[in-house]
Structure formats: C-alpha cells, structure tokens
C-alpha cells in the first residue's frame, strides 16, 4: 500500500489523496438507479464509510466536486443502453480526501457493476483535460450533455477517433502500466491488440489519403469533356475516354465512401474488441481478489461471488465474440479493397488509352496534364492499397492467432 508521507500529511485533507496500492482492485454493485447494494473490502476502506453508510445509499455519495458532470452523463447514457464503459473518475472519501480510479462499469443482473483499478498511465493528461472541461462548463453554464461534444473534440485532438477508442486504449495502457508496477510480465494479448490498433489506424490514414487523392481529380472527367468539345471531330476518341472515365469515376466515388467507412468500422471493431478483452481480464482478477478478501462485512459472499463469476463468464464470451467480429470486419474490408483494385485497374486502362490518344493529338489543349493527374491518382490507389492489404492481412492473422490461443486464456 502507498505510504502517506509527512509532506502529504501537512496538506489540507481536501488536497490529500487516499493511499492504496496498484495490487488492490475494488468493486461496487448498484441497483438500476445507482443505489449501492454491495462492494468489497477495499471499496469500503478507501471510501472510509462504514458499511451501514454505504449500503442503500446512492453511489454519488463518493462523487468529487472536481469531476465534470459530462463524464457521468456519458457514463449513464452508455450503461442505460446496456453497453459497458470505462472512465477516469476522481472520488471523494468521507474525510474529504480524494482518490483517482479507472472505473469499468457494466450492466449486471438488476443493476450495474463498477470495477476500479489504480490509474497512472494517462492520469496526468486526464486531470488537465477534466480541469479544462469543468472550467468551460462552469463559465458557459453548460448542461452535462452539452459538454460531450467538447470532450470528444479534445479526445480527437489527442488522437482518438471517438470515446470508444479512447477508453479501450486508456484501459489497455493502465493495465500494462499496472503490470509493470506489480513486476509482472507484459500481457501478450494486450500487446497484440496494441499492434492491431496501430495497424488499423495506419490503414485508416491510408484510406483517407486515397480519398483525398480522389477529391483532387474529381473534376478531371468534366475537364476531359470540355477538351473533347474544343477539339471538335478530332476529339471524338477523347470524348469516349471521358465518358468511360465518368462511369468509372462514379463507381469509384460510391466505392470510396464504402471503403473509408469500412476502414473506420474495422478500427471501431478492434477498439471494441480491445476493451472487451481488458474488461474480461479485470473482472477475472477482481473475482479472484474478492475470493481471498476477509473484510466483506455482512455481505452475502457467496451471492456476490456468484455474480462476479457470472459477469466474468459473460465478458469472456463477449471478448471472444469481439475477436470474431474483428475477423468478419477485416474480411469485409478486404472485399472493399478488392473492389477498389478492380476499379483502379479500369482507371489505368482508361488512362493508358487517354495517353495514347493525347500523343496522337500532339498533346493539344492540356490533355497531357489531365492524363497525368489520372496517373497520379492511380498510383496513389495502387500504393495505398498495397499497404492497406498488408495491414489488413496482418490484422486478420493476429486476430486468428488470439482466437486459436483462446484469446489469452479467455476462451469460455
């Protein structure tokens, strides 16, 4: 357990943190309205409330005033939909001291389960972001839900596509940092997921680059048509090539939208899978921790243990299903890549025909420049798809490897 240093003890209680160790995990269970029904000994000790002042009380009894209300609005909005969520939370003990946790809240039989661990990896960043968010909300007198776009905008600035990606990455980093603090070897499954996220992010960047390249040449068909008209009868072939390119361009546009959306869906599937894997692992460990605990007050240990094991089993199954979802989404994305390759091939044929006709016409009226634009786009597609295909195949291979290995001993 952390030691309360003399320097820390000299500060006012509100500026002191409640010491607890990285080895300690704690949980609390509430009814659907957030009224505390049970918890473990660590929760009771760190909150500093006796059991009779916790059981039957609303969970916000430990809420710290520094916390932006937006975070709780987002939390409740998510779990009411039956979905799990993870969040950094600053709590307040009965004596006024504070303690930070990373909380994983999941729907459970007739209520919700919150499992908490001691954070360190991203805590300093989150503290600063929460202070800024709380200040903005107070200054502009915003309602909790109105702060959500501000929070998401800040997360985007930090490199996260959405809150799901943030909480998955944050929990993975916190678990890795916790293993380091406890002198445990790094979790291979978490490391593999870090690799999946990196590959999927790179894949999305490549997909966005292809889309950006497309926007640069979207007016080429119109310009080719204009050039063909200027050339009169001599531009008839260019007119046909322009019509061909118009048809291919329309297909590319429709395919491009699906292609980029599919890349985003793959990254989201990986983030969801990463979070579920982490949740399953933490719930497995908290069940083992609770089994060895002595200070459970008058709680029904057997009942609480059964619920924890039930939740553990459910999220083990969800974790494996998440891996299979990644495989399915990667396979779907591979089909979208194949379609883009087919269109790129058609575009290249059209470009070569245009180049030949441009040479015959002695490159009149800027035809060469237009054809070269098509060539640049075709090269961007070819190079991008090559890298994307390699990353996508690697994602499928790693997901398949985790499924074969029981997803890190998580196979139910």
mmCIF file of C-alpha atoms in Angstrom:
data_model
loop_
_atom_site.group_PDB
_atom_site.id
_atom_site.type_symbol
_atom_site.label_atom_id
_atom_site.label_comp_id
_atom_site.label_asym_id
_atom_site.label_seq_id
_atom_site.Cartn_x
_atom_site.Cartn_y
_atom_site.Cartn_z
ATOM 1 C CA UNK A 1 0.000 0.000 0.000
ATOM 2 C CA UNK A 2 1.208 3.551 -0.676
ATOM 3 C CA UNK A 3 2.667 5.357 2.341
ATOM 4 C CA UNK A 4 1.232 8.688 3.423
ATOM 5 C CA UNK A 5 4.372 10.848 3.508
ATOM 6 C CA UNK A 6 4.846 13.644 6.084
ATOM 7 C CA UNK A 7 4.757 16.193 3.241
ATOM 8 C CA UNK A 8 1.399 14.885 2.104
ATOM 9 C CA UNK A 9 0.028 14.846 5.662
ATOM 10 C CA UNK A 10 0.841 18.565 6.055
ATOM 11 C CA UNK A 11 -1.529 19.499 3.233
ATOM 12 C CA UNK A 12 -5.239 20.126 3.901
ATOM 13 C CA UNK A 13 -7.276 16.934 3.719
ATOM 14 C CA UNK A 14 -9.017 18.040 0.520
ATOM 15 C CA UNK A 15 -5.601 18.206 -1.167
ATOM 16 C CA UNK A 16 -4.531 14.777 0.023
ATOM 17 C CA UNK A 17 -5.138 11.511 -1.785
ATOM 18 C CA UNK A 18 -6.224 8.296 -0.124
ATOM 19 C CA UNK A 19 -3.311 5.871 -0.449
ATOM 20 C CA UNK A 20 -3.936 2.461 -1.967
ATOM 21 C CA UNK A 21 -1.774 0.104 -3.964
ATOM 22 C CA UNK A 22 -1.761 -0.983 -7.588
ATOM 23 C CA UNK A 23 -2.340 -4.541 -6.394
ATOM 24 C CA UNK A 24 -5.740 -3.615 -4.947
ATOM 25 C CA UNK A 25 -8.882 -3.897 -7.043
ATOM 26 C CA UNK A 26 -12.298 -2.926 -5.797
ATOM 27 C CA UNK A 27 -15.856 -3.078 -6.924
ATOM 28 C CA UNK A 28 -19.317 -1.913 -6.031
ATOM 29 C CA UNK A 29 -22.688 -3.095 -7.259
ATOM 30 C CA UNK A 30 -25.779 -0.894 -7.556
ATOM 31 C CA UNK A 31 -29.400 -1.216 -8.486
ATOM 32 C CA UNK A 32 -30.623 0.346 -11.778
ATOM 33 C CA UNK A 33 -30.924 3.753 -10.079
ATOM 34 C CA UNK A 34 -27.352 3.756 -8.783
ATOM 35 C CA UNK A 35 -28.110 2.806 -5.166
ATOM 36 C CA UNK A 36 -25.257 0.805 -3.618
ATOM 37 C CA UNK A 37 -26.109 -2.810 -2.895
ATOM 38 C CA UNK A 38 -22.683 -4.254 -2.213
ATOM 39 C CA UNK A 39 -18.945 -3.884 -2.642
ATOM 40 C CA UNK A 40 -15.708 -5.346 -1.437
ATOM 41 C CA UNK A 41 -13.492 -4.501 1.497
ATOM 42 C CA UNK A 42 -11.145 -2.258 -0.484
ATOM 43 C CA UNK A 43 -14.076 -0.103 -1.612
ATOM 44 C CA UNK A 44 -15.259 0.280 1.978
ATOM 45 C CA UNK A 45 -11.786 1.055 3.324
ATOM 46 C CA UNK A 46 -10.810 3.607 0.662
ATOM 47 C CA UNK A 47 -14.168 5.393 0.738
ATOM 48 C CA UNK A 48 -13.835 5.498 4.559
ATOM 49 C CA UNK A 49 -17.563 4.987 5.041
ATOM 50 C CA UNK A 50 -18.714 2.162 7.308
ATOM 51 C CA UNK A 51 -20.827 -0.447 5.581
ATOM 52 C CA UNK A 52 -24.045 0.859 7.121
ATOM 53 C CA UNK A 53 -23.381 4.264 5.492
ATOM 54 C CA UNK A 54 -22.719 2.737 2.074
ATOM 55 C CA UNK A 55 -25.341 0.054 1.574
ATOM 56 C CA UNK A 56 -28.617 1.596 0.438
ATOM 57 C CA UNK A 57 -27.020 4.977 -0.382
ATOM 58 C CA UNK A 58 -26.698 6.496 -3.871
ATOM 59 C CA UNK A 59 -23.300 5.882 -5.428
ATOM 60 C CA UNK A 60 -22.760 9.610 -5.834
ATOM 61 C CA UNK A 61 -22.073 9.723 -2.101
ATOM 62 C CA UNK A 62 -18.409 9.402 -3.150
ATOM 63 C CA UNK A 63 -18.600 11.820 -6.094
ATOM 64 C CA UNK A 64 -15.924 14.502 -6.087
ATOM 65 C CA UNK A 65 -16.980 18.089 -6.963
ATOM 66 C CA UNK A 66 -13.976 18.420 -9.305
ATOM 67 C CA UNK A 67 -15.447 15.841 -11.684
ATOM 68 C CA UNK A 68 -17.044 17.260 -14.863
ATOM 69 C CA UNK A 69 -20.706 16.247 -14.829
ATOM 70 C CA UNK A 70 -20.397 15.467 -18.542
ATOM 71 C CA UNK A 71 -18.421 12.322 -17.750
ATOM 72 C CA UNK A 72 -21.258 10.964 -15.601
ATOM 73 C CA UNK A 73 -23.848 11.949 -18.203
ATOM 74 C CA UNK A 74 -21.885 9.963 -20.803
ATOM 75 C CA UNK A 75 -21.480 7.057 -18.384
ATOM 76 C CA UNK A 76 -25.185 6.800 -17.602
ATOM 77 C CA UNK A 77 -26.195 7.317 -21.211
ATOM 78 C CA UNK A 78 -23.984 4.368 -22.183
ATOM 79 C CA UNK A 79 -24.888 1.852 -19.491
ATOM 80 C CA UNK A 80 -28.605 2.560 -19.823
ATOM 81 C CA UNK A 81 -28.221 1.268 -23.382
ATOM 82 C CA UNK A 82 -26.857 -1.975 -21.959
ATOM 83 C CA UNK A 83 -23.280 -1.202 -23.023
ATOM 84 C CA UNK A 84 -20.099 -1.191 -20.893
ATOM 85 C CA UNK A 85 -17.985 1.918 -20.411
ATOM 86 C CA UNK A 86 -14.650 2.865 -18.904
ATOM 87 C CA UNK A 87 -13.775 6.254 -17.430
ATOM 88 C CA UNK A 88 -11.278 8.052 -15.238
ATOM 89 C CA UNK A 89 -13.066 9.147 -12.073
ATOM 90 C CA UNK A 90 -11.964 11.281 -9.163
ATOM 91 C CA UNK A 91 -13.802 10.206 -5.995
ATOM 92 C CA UNK A 92 -14.025 11.734 -2.533
ATOM 93 C CA UNK A 93 -13.684 9.766 0.689
ATOM 94 C CA UNK A 94 -15.762 10.528 3.773
ATOM 95 C CA UNK A 95 -12.971 12.607 5.344
ATOM 96 C CA UNK A 96 -12.675 14.827 2.249
ATOM 97 C CA UNK A 97 -9.600 13.229 0.702
ATOM 98 C CA UNK A 98 -9.667 12.195 -2.938
ATOM 99 C CA UNK A 99 -8.658 9.138 -4.920
ATOM 100 C CA UNK A 100 -8.442 8.554 -8.660
ATOM 101 C CA UNK A 101 -9.608 5.335 -10.298
ATOM 102 C CA UNK A 102 -10.186 3.947 -13.749
ATOM 103 C CA UNK A 103 -13.729 2.625 -13.466
ATOM 104 C CA UNK A 104 -15.191 -0.091 -15.675
ATOM 105 C CA UNK A 105 -18.986 -0.026 -15.411
ATOM 106 C CA UNK A 106 -21.018 -2.865 -16.881
ATOM 107 C CA UNK A 107 -24.708 -3.768 -16.775
ATOM 108 C CA UNK A 108 -25.309 -6.723 -14.478
ATOM 109 C CA UNK A 109 -28.336 -8.610 -13.209
ATOM 110 C CA UNK A 110 -30.767 -5.989 -11.869
ATOM 111 C CA UNK A 111 -28.255 -3.151 -11.889
ATOM 112 C CA UNK A 112 -24.668 -2.228 -12.615
ATOM 113 C CA UNK A 113 -21.203 -3.377 -11.571
ATOM 114 C CA UNK A 114 -18.294 -0.944 -11.260
ATOM 115 C CA UNK A 115 -14.791 -2.407 -11.039
ATOM 116 C CA UNK A 116 -11.941 0.007 -10.325
ATOM 117 C CA UNK A 117 -8.167 -0.035 -10.554
ATOM 118 C CA UNK A 118 -5.474 2.497 -9.697
ATOM 119 C CA UNK A 119 -4.516 4.562 -12.783
ATOM 120 C CA UNK A 120 -1.177 6.091 -13.735
ATOM 121 C CA UNK A 121 -0.502 5.863 -17.491
ATOM 122 C CA UNK A 122 -2.731 8.706 -18.729
ATOM 123 C CA UNK A 123 -3.776 10.214 -15.413
ATOM 124 C CA UNK A 124 -1.833 13.492 -15.685
ATOM 125 C CA UNK A 125 -3.296 14.139 -19.147
ATOM 126 C CA UNK A 126 -6.825 13.389 -17.961
ATOM 127 C CA UNK A 127 -6.503 15.579 -14.867
ATOM 128 C CA UNK A 128 -5.630 18.549 -17.087
ATOM 129 C CA UNK A 129 -8.435 17.778 -19.552
ATOM 130 C CA UNK A 130 -11.032 17.417 -16.793
ATOM 131 C CA UNK A 131 -9.984 20.720 -15.199
ATOM 132 C CA UNK A 132 -10.319 22.495 -18.549
ATOM 133 C CA UNK A 133 -13.659 20.846 -19.297
ATOM 134 C CA UNK A 134 -15.101 21.661 -15.860
ATOM 135 C CA UNK A 135 -13.943 25.283 -16.194
ATOM 136 C CA UNK A 136 -15.514 25.640 -19.646
ATOM 137 C CA UNK A 137 -18.798 24.152 -18.494
ATOM 138 C CA UNK A 138 -18.948 26.442 -15.464
ATOM 139 C CA UNK A 139 -18.014 29.514 -17.461
ATOM 140 C CA UNK A 140 -20.540 28.855 -20.227
ATOM 141 C CA UNK A 141 -23.156 27.406 -17.854
ATOM 142 C CA UNK A 142 -23.482 24.267 -19.933
ATOM 143 C CA UNK A 143 -25.685 21.312 -19.166
ATOM 144 C CA UNK A 144 -23.861 17.955 -18.724
ATOM 145 C CA UNK A 145 -24.849 16.608 -22.137
ATOM 146 C CA UNK A 146 -23.684 19.837 -23.803
ATOM 147 C CA UNK A 147 -20.152 19.106 -22.674
ATOM 148 C CA UNK A 148 -19.977 15.827 -24.618
ATOM 149 C CA UNK A 149 -19.011 17.423 -27.977
ATOM 150 C CA UNK A 150 -16.306 19.417 -26.169
ATOM 151 C CA UNK A 151 -14.942 16.258 -24.548
ATOM 152 C CA UNK A 152 -14.956 14.372 -27.850
ATOM 153 C CA UNK A 153 -13.258 17.274 -29.607
ATOM 154 C CA UNK A 154 -10.469 17.244 -27.041
ATOM 155 C CA UNK A 155 -10.090 13.474 -27.349
ATOM 156 C CA UNK A 156 -9.836 13.879 -31.133
ATOM 157 C CA UNK A 157 -7.053 16.404 -30.588
ATOM 158 C CA UNK A 158 -5.289 13.751 -28.512
ATOM 159 C CA UNK A 159 -5.546 11.302 -31.408
ATOM 160 C CA UNK A 160 -8.681 9.301 -30.567
ATOM 161 C CA UNK A 161 -11.397 8.827 -33.186
ATOM 162 C CA UNK A 162 -14.155 8.581 -30.569
ATOM 163 C CA UNK A 163 -14.773 7.789 -26.910
ATOM 164 C CA UNK A 164 -14.799 4.030 -27.563
ATOM 165 C CA UNK A 165 -11.277 4.223 -28.984
ATOM 166 C CA UNK A 166 -10.156 6.361 -26.048
ATOM 167 C CA UNK A 167 -11.486 4.123 -23.293
ATOM 168 C CA UNK A 168 -10.101 0.989 -24.962
ATOM 169 C CA UNK A 169 -6.624 2.467 -25.379
ATOM 170 C CA UNK A 170 -6.679 4.022 -21.914
ATOM 171 C CA UNK A 171 -7.690 0.799 -20.168
ATOM 172 C CA UNK A 172 -5.080 -1.201 -22.079
ATOM 173 C CA UNK A 173 -2.371 1.306 -21.143
ATOM 174 C CA UNK A 174 -3.474 1.343 -17.494
ATOM 175 C CA UNK A 175 -3.399 -2.452 -17.307
ATOM 176 C CA UNK A 176 0.052 -2.555 -18.915
ATOM 177 C CA UNK A 177 1.326 0.110 -16.509
ATOM 178 C CA UNK A 178 -0.203 -1.799 -13.586
ATOM 179 C CA UNK A 179 1.592 -4.991 -14.625
ATOM 180 C CA UNK A 180 4.848 -3.009 -14.653
ATOM 181 C CA UNK A 181 4.156 -1.571 -11.206
ATOM 182 C CA UNK A 182 3.494 -5.076 -9.870
ATOM 183 C CA UNK A 183 6.587 -6.525 -11.525
ATOM 184 C CA UNK A 184 4.520 -8.800 -13.740
ATOM 185 C CA UNK A 185 5.432 -9.720 -17.331
ATOM 186 C CA UNK A 186 3.583 -7.808 -20.016
ATOM 187 C CA UNK A 187 0.328 -9.318 -21.216
ATOM 188 C CA UNK A 188 0.853 -10.712 -24.715
ATOM 189 C CA UNK A 189 -2.794 -10.286 -25.672
ATOM 190 C CA UNK A 190 -2.750 -6.590 -24.784
ATOM 191 C CA UNK A 191 0.455 -6.145 -26.775
ATOM 192 C CA UNK A 192 -1.141 -7.826 -29.793
ATOM 193 C CA UNK A 193 -4.143 -5.539 -29.520
ATOM 194 C CA UNK A 194 -1.874 -2.503 -29.365
ATOM 195 C CA UNK A 195 -0.418 -3.739 -32.643
ATOM 196 C CA UNK A 196 -3.912 -4.213 -34.121
ATOM 197 C CA UNK A 197 -4.907 -0.667 -33.186
ATOM 198 C CA UNK A 198 -1.702 0.723 -34.690
ATOM 199 C CA UNK A 199 -2.238 -1.224 -37.916
ATOM 200 C CA UNK A 200 -5.901 -0.262 -38.180
ATOM 201 C CA UNK A 201 -5.076 3.406 -37.536
ATOM 202 C CA UNK A 202 -2.415 3.310 -40.245
ATOM 203 C CA UNK A 203 -4.898 1.586 -42.537
ATOM 204 C CA UNK A 204 -7.451 4.345 -41.933
ATOM 205 C CA UNK A 205 -4.828 7.035 -42.624
ATOM 206 C CA UNK A 206 -4.059 5.329 -45.942
ATOM 207 C CA UNK A 207 -7.749 5.093 -46.807
ATOM 208 C CA UNK A 208 -8.230 8.784 -46.031
ATOM 209 C CA UNK A 209 -5.184 9.606 -48.206
ATOM 210 C CA UNK A 210 -6.725 7.726 -51.145
ATOM 211 C CA UNK A 211 -9.965 9.641 -50.627
ATOM 212 C CA UNK A 212 -8.023 12.924 -50.544
ATOM 213 C CA UNK A 213 -6.273 11.967 -53.796
ATOM 214 C CA UNK A 214 -9.661 11.259 -55.338
ATOM 215 C CA UNK A 215 -11.023 14.691 -54.414
ATOM 216 C CA UNK A 216 -8.121 16.293 -56.292
ATOM 217 C CA UNK A 217 -9.066 14.655 -59.589
ATOM 218 C CA UNK A 218 -12.853 14.630 -59.273
ATOM 219 C CA UNK A 219 -13.152 17.371 -61.932
ATOM 220 C CA UNK A 220 -10.942 15.602 -64.473
ATOM 221 C CA UNK A 221 -13.929 13.936 -66.279
ATOM 222 C CA UNK A 222 -15.586 17.322 -66.756
ATOM 223 C CA UNK A 223 -12.329 18.858 -67.979
ATOM 224 C CA UNK A 224 -11.791 15.987 -70.410
ATOM 225 C CA UNK A 225 -15.278 16.528 -71.791
ATOM 226 C CA UNK A 226 -14.545 20.229 -72.251
ATOM 227 C CA UNK A 227 -11.253 19.448 -74.045
ATOM 228 C CA UNK A 228 -13.005 16.944 -76.308
ATOM 229 C CA UNK A 229 -15.529 19.582 -77.371
ATOM 230 C CA UNK A 230 -12.762 22.089 -78.087
ATOM 231 C CA UNK A 231 -11.086 19.540 -80.330
ATOM 232 C CA UNK A 232 -14.236 19.018 -82.363
ATOM 233 C CA UNK A 233 -14.289 15.902 -84.580
ATOM 234 C CA UNK A 234 -10.653 15.170 -83.708
ATOM 235 C CA UNK A 235 -11.562 14.854 -80.065
ATOM 236 C CA UNK A 236 -14.191 12.148 -80.532
ATOM 237 C CA UNK A 237 -11.978 9.460 -79.014
ATOM 238 C CA UNK A 238 -11.151 11.700 -76.074
ATOM 239 C CA UNK A 239 -14.897 12.161 -75.624
ATOM 240 C CA UNK A 240 -15.380 8.388 -75.451
ATOM 241 C CA UNK A 241 -12.490 8.093 -72.979
ATOM 242 C CA UNK A 242 -14.041 10.885 -70.928
ATOM 243 C CA UNK A 243 -17.374 9.054 -70.840
ATOM 244 C CA UNK A 244 -15.605 5.849 -69.777
ATOM 245 C CA UNK A 245 -13.811 7.702 -67.044
ATOM 246 C CA UNK A 246 -17.065 9.346 -65.936
ATOM 247 C CA UNK A 247 -18.583 5.890 -65.460
ATOM 248 C CA UNK A 248 -15.531 4.608 -63.574
ATOM 249 C CA UNK A 249 -15.384 7.799 -61.501
ATOM 250 C CA UNK A 250 -18.993 7.356 -60.382
ATOM 251 C CA UNK A 251 -18.209 3.798 -59.316
ATOM 252 C CA UNK A 252 -15.050 4.945 -57.548
ATOM 253 C CA UNK A 253 -16.972 7.615 -55.633
ATOM 254 C CA UNK A 254 -19.580 5.108 -54.419
ATOM 255 C CA UNK A 255 -16.894 2.546 -53.622
ATOM 256 C CA UNK A 256 -14.711 5.167 -51.931
ATOM 257 C CA UNK A 257 -17.442 6.054 -49.458
ATOM 258 C CA UNK A 258 -17.904 2.374 -48.561
ATOM 259 C CA UNK A 259 -14.138 1.872 -48.465
ATOM 260 C CA UNK A 260 -13.422 4.638 -45.940
ATOM 261 C CA UNK A 261 -16.489 3.740 -43.863
ATOM 262 C CA UNK A 262 -15.347 0.114 -43.805
ATOM 263 C CA UNK A 263 -11.878 1.168 -42.620
ATOM 264 C CA UNK A 264 -13.470 3.142 -39.780
ATOM 265 C CA UNK A 265 -15.710 0.203 -38.870
ATOM 266 C CA UNK A 266 -12.680 -2.075 -38.696
ATOM 267 C CA UNK A 267 -10.884 0.310 -36.340
ATOM 268 C CA UNK A 268 -14.029 0.525 -34.196
ATOM 269 C CA UNK A 269 -14.361 -3.274 -34.115
ATOM 270 C CA UNK A 270 -10.755 -3.522 -32.941
ATOM 271 C CA UNK A 271 -11.296 -0.864 -30.251
ATOM 272 C CA UNK A 272 -14.411 -2.658 -29.020
ATOM 273 C CA UNK A 273 -12.563 -5.977 -29.024
ATOM 274 C CA UNK A 274 -9.651 -4.453 -27.139
ATOM 275 C CA UNK A 275 -11.951 -3.022 -24.480
ATOM 276 C CA UNK A 276 -13.849 -6.288 -24.049
ATOM 277 C CA UNK A 277 -10.612 -8.253 -23.664
ATOM 278 C CA UNK A 278 -9.440 -5.811 -20.996
ATOM 279 C CA UNK A 279 -12.788 -5.881 -19.175
ATOM 280 C CA UNK A 280 -12.796 -9.686 -19.130
ATOM 281 C CA UNK A 281 -9.285 -9.782 -17.705
ATOM 282 C CA UNK A 282 -10.018 -7.213 -14.983
ATOM 283 C CA UNK A 283 -13.244 -8.939 -13.992
ATOM 284 C CA UNK A 284 -11.452 -12.254 -13.786
ATOM 285 C CA UNK A 285 -8.839 -10.722 -11.485
ATOM 286 C CA UNK A 286 -11.330 -8.880 -9.274
ATOM 287 C CA UNK A 287 -13.240 -12.144 -8.742
ATOM 288 C CA UNK A 288 -10.029 -13.828 -7.632
ATOM 289 C CA UNK A 289 -9.210 -10.836 -5.413
ATOM 290 C CA UNK A 290 -12.634 -10.880 -3.766
ATOM 291 C CA UNK A 291 -12.407 -14.617 -3.165
ATOM 292 C CA UNK A 292 -9.320 -14.020 -0.979
ATOM 293 C CA UNK A 293 -10.698 -10.982 0.878
ATOM 294 C CA UNK A 294 -11.654 -11.064 4.549
ATOM 295 C CA UNK A 295 -13.340 -7.691 5.121
ATOM 296 C CA UNK A 296 -16.727 -8.147 3.468
ATOM 297 C CA UNK A 297 -18.859 -7.089 6.423
ATOM 298 C CA UNK A 298 -22.313 -8.598 6.472
ATOM 299 C CA UNK A 299 -22.457 -9.075 2.700
ATOM 300 C CA UNK A 300 -23.503 -12.405 1.237
ATOM 301 C CA UNK A 301 -20.090 -13.521 -0.037
ATOM 302 C CA UNK A 302 -21.487 -16.489 -1.979
ATOM 303 C CA UNK A 303 -24.077 -14.315 -3.708
ATOM 304 C CA UNK A 304 -21.528 -11.646 -4.656
ATOM 305 C CA UNK A 305 -19.018 -14.267 -5.798
ATOM 306 C CA UNK A 306 -21.630 -15.912 -7.993
ATOM 307 C CA UNK A 307 -22.490 -12.568 -9.611
ATOM 308 C CA UNK A 308 -18.823 -11.757 -10.223
ATOM 309 C CA UNK A 309 -18.206 -15.143 -11.807
ATOM 310 C CA UNK A 310 -21.334 -14.760 -13.911
ATOM 311 C CA UNK A 311 -20.123 -11.373 -15.146
ATOM 312 C CA UNK A 312 -16.641 -12.739 -15.761
ATOM 313 C CA UNK A 313 -18.040 -15.565 -17.888
ATOM 314 C CA UNK A 314 -20.290 -13.198 -19.835
ATOM 315 C CA UNK A 315 -17.432 -10.874 -20.735
ATOM 316 C CA UNK A 316 -15.109 -13.722 -21.599
ATOM 317 C CA UNK A 317 -17.711 -14.756 -24.170
ATOM 318 C CA UNK A 318 -18.072 -11.140 -25.346
ATOM 319 C CA UNK A 319 -14.285 -10.869 -25.700
ATOM 320 C CA UNK A 320 -14.087 -13.914 -27.939
ATOM 321 C CA UNK A 321 -17.108 -12.660 -29.922
ATOM 322 C CA UNK A 322 -15.261 -9.359 -30.292
ATOM 323 C CA UNK A 323 -12.298 -11.140 -31.863
ATOM 324 C CA UNK A 324 -14.595 -12.899 -34.289
ATOM 325 C CA UNK A 325 -16.208 -9.556 -35.139
ATOM 326 C CA UNK A 326 -12.764 -8.197 -35.992
ATOM 327 C CA UNK A 327 -12.172 -11.154 -38.292
ATOM 328 C CA UNK A 328 -15.520 -10.611 -40.015
ATOM 329 C CA UNK A 329 -14.989 -6.865 -40.421
ATOM 330 C CA UNK A 330 -11.449 -7.385 -41.741
ATOM 331 C CA UNK A 331 -12.779 -9.885 -44.287
ATOM 332 C CA UNK A 332 -15.471 -7.398 -45.351
ATOM 333 C CA UNK A 333 -12.859 -4.672 -45.699
ATOM 334 C CA UNK A 334 -10.732 -6.990 -47.818
ATOM 335 C CA UNK A 335 -13.646 -7.276 -50.235
ATOM 336 C CA UNK A 336 -13.882 -3.493 -50.392
ATOM 337 C CA UNK A 337 -10.146 -3.397 -51.147
ATOM 338 C CA UNK A 338 -10.626 -5.921 -53.957
ATOM 339 C CA UNK A 339 -13.358 -3.741 -55.446
ATOM 340 C CA UNK A 340 -11.081 -0.701 -55.293
ATOM 341 C CA UNK A 341 -8.337 -2.681 -57.030
ATOM 342 C CA UNK A 342 -10.763 -3.640 -59.816
ATOM 343 C CA UNK A 343 -11.739 -0.018 -60.333
ATOM 344 C CA UNK A 344 -8.107 1.089 -60.189
ATOM 345 C CA UNK A 345 -7.317 -1.391 -62.963
ATOM 346 C CA UNK A 346 -10.137 0.005 -65.090
ATOM 347 C CA UNK A 347 -8.870 3.505 -64.408
ATOM 348 C CA UNK A 348 -5.370 2.541 -65.500
ATOM 349 C CA UNK A 349 -6.676 1.120 -68.800
ATOM 350 C CA UNK A 350 -8.582 4.345 -69.392
ATOM 351 C CA UNK A 351 -5.521 6.410 -68.541
ATOM 352 C CA UNK A 352 -3.314 4.480 -70.982
ATOM 353 C CA UNK A 353 -5.875 4.930 -73.756
ATOM 354 C CA UNK A 354 -6.021 8.633 -72.958
ATOM 355 C CA UNK A 355 -2.249 8.877 -73.003
ATOM 356 C CA UNK A 356 -2.072 7.221 -76.423
ATOM 357 C CA UNK A 357 -4.766 9.493 -77.834
ATOM 358 C CA UNK A 358 -3.096 12.531 -76.310
ATOM 359 C CA UNK A 359 0.146 11.611 -78.091
ATOM 360 C CA UNK A 360 -1.730 11.185 -81.377
ATOM 361 C CA UNK A 361 -3.216 14.622 -80.946
ATOM 362 C CA UNK A 362 0.213 16.027 -80.043
ATOM 363 C CA UNK A 363 -0.991 16.750 -76.504
ATOM 364 C CA UNK A 364 -3.300 19.549 -77.598
ATOM 365 C CA UNK A 365 -5.175 21.777 -75.152
ATOM 366 C CA UNK A 366 -3.560 20.493 -71.942
ATOM 367 C CA UNK A 367 -4.578 16.859 -72.404
ATOM 368 C CA UNK A 368 -1.266 15.548 -71.101
ATOM 369 C CA UNK A 369 -1.682 17.379 -67.803
ATOM 370 C CA UNK A 370 -5.151 15.893 -67.298
ATOM 371 C CA UNK A 371 -3.948 12.397 -68.140
ATOM 372 C CA UNK A 372 -1.034 12.840 -65.747
ATOM 373 C CA UNK A 373 -3.483 13.723 -62.977
ATOM 374 C CA UNK A 374 -5.217 10.424 -63.588
ATOM 375 C CA UNK A 375 -1.851 8.688 -63.400
ATOM 376 C CA UNK A 376 -1.045 10.302 -60.061
ATOM 377 C CA UNK A 377 -4.389 9.185 -58.667
ATOM 378 C CA UNK A 378 -3.956 5.663 -59.998
ATOM 379 C CA UNK A 379 -0.506 5.477 -58.389
ATOM 380 C CA UNK A 380 -1.939 6.728 -55.085
ATOM 381 C CA UNK A 381 -4.579 3.997 -55.175
ATOM 382 C CA UNK A 382 -2.087 1.277 -56.111
ATOM 383 C CA UNK A 383 0.454 2.244 -53.432
ATOM 384 C CA UNK A 384 -2.192 2.808 -50.772
ATOM 385 C CA UNK A 385 -3.991 -0.455 -51.455
ATOM 386 C CA UNK A 386 -0.738 -2.388 -51.317
ATOM 387 C CA UNK A 387 -0.009 -1.105 -47.794
ATOM 388 C CA UNK A 388 -3.643 -1.456 -46.742
ATOM 389 C CA UNK A 389 -3.810 -5.051 -47.947
ATOM 390 C CA UNK A 390 -0.670 -5.945 -45.972
ATOM 391 C CA UNK A 391 -2.000 -4.300 -42.801
ATOM 392 C CA UNK A 392 -5.412 -5.909 -43.175
ATOM 393 C CA UNK A 393 -3.943 -9.379 -43.649
ATOM 394 C CA UNK A 394 -1.772 -8.854 -40.575
ATOM 395 C CA UNK A 395 -4.849 -7.824 -38.568
ATOM 396 C CA UNK A 396 -6.670 -10.984 -39.605
ATOM 397 C CA UNK A 397 -3.628 -13.117 -38.814
ATOM 398 C CA UNK A 398 -3.224 -11.643 -35.313
ATOM 399 C CA UNK A 399 -6.954 -11.906 -34.555
ATOM 400 C CA UNK A 400 -6.943 -15.516 -35.748
ATOM 401 C CA UNK A 401 -3.898 -16.208 -33.569
ATOM 402 C CA UNK A 402 -5.658 -14.847 -30.473
ATOM 403 C CA UNK A 403 -8.782 -16.871 -31.158
ATOM 404 C CA UNK A 404 -6.695 -20.035 -31.642
ATOM 405 C CA UNK A 405 -4.868 -19.335 -28.402
ATOM 406 C CA UNK A 406 -8.144 -18.884 -26.551
ATOM 407 C CA UNK A 407 -7.695 -15.089 -26.643
ATOM 408 C CA UNK A 408 -5.232 -15.102 -23.781
ATOM 409 C CA UNK A 409 -6.935 -17.857 -21.781
ATOM 410 C CA UNK A 410 -10.291 -16.159 -22.218
ATOM 411 C CA UNK A 411 -11.977 -18.890 -24.210
ATOM 412 C CA UNK A 412 -15.190 -19.743 -22.322
#
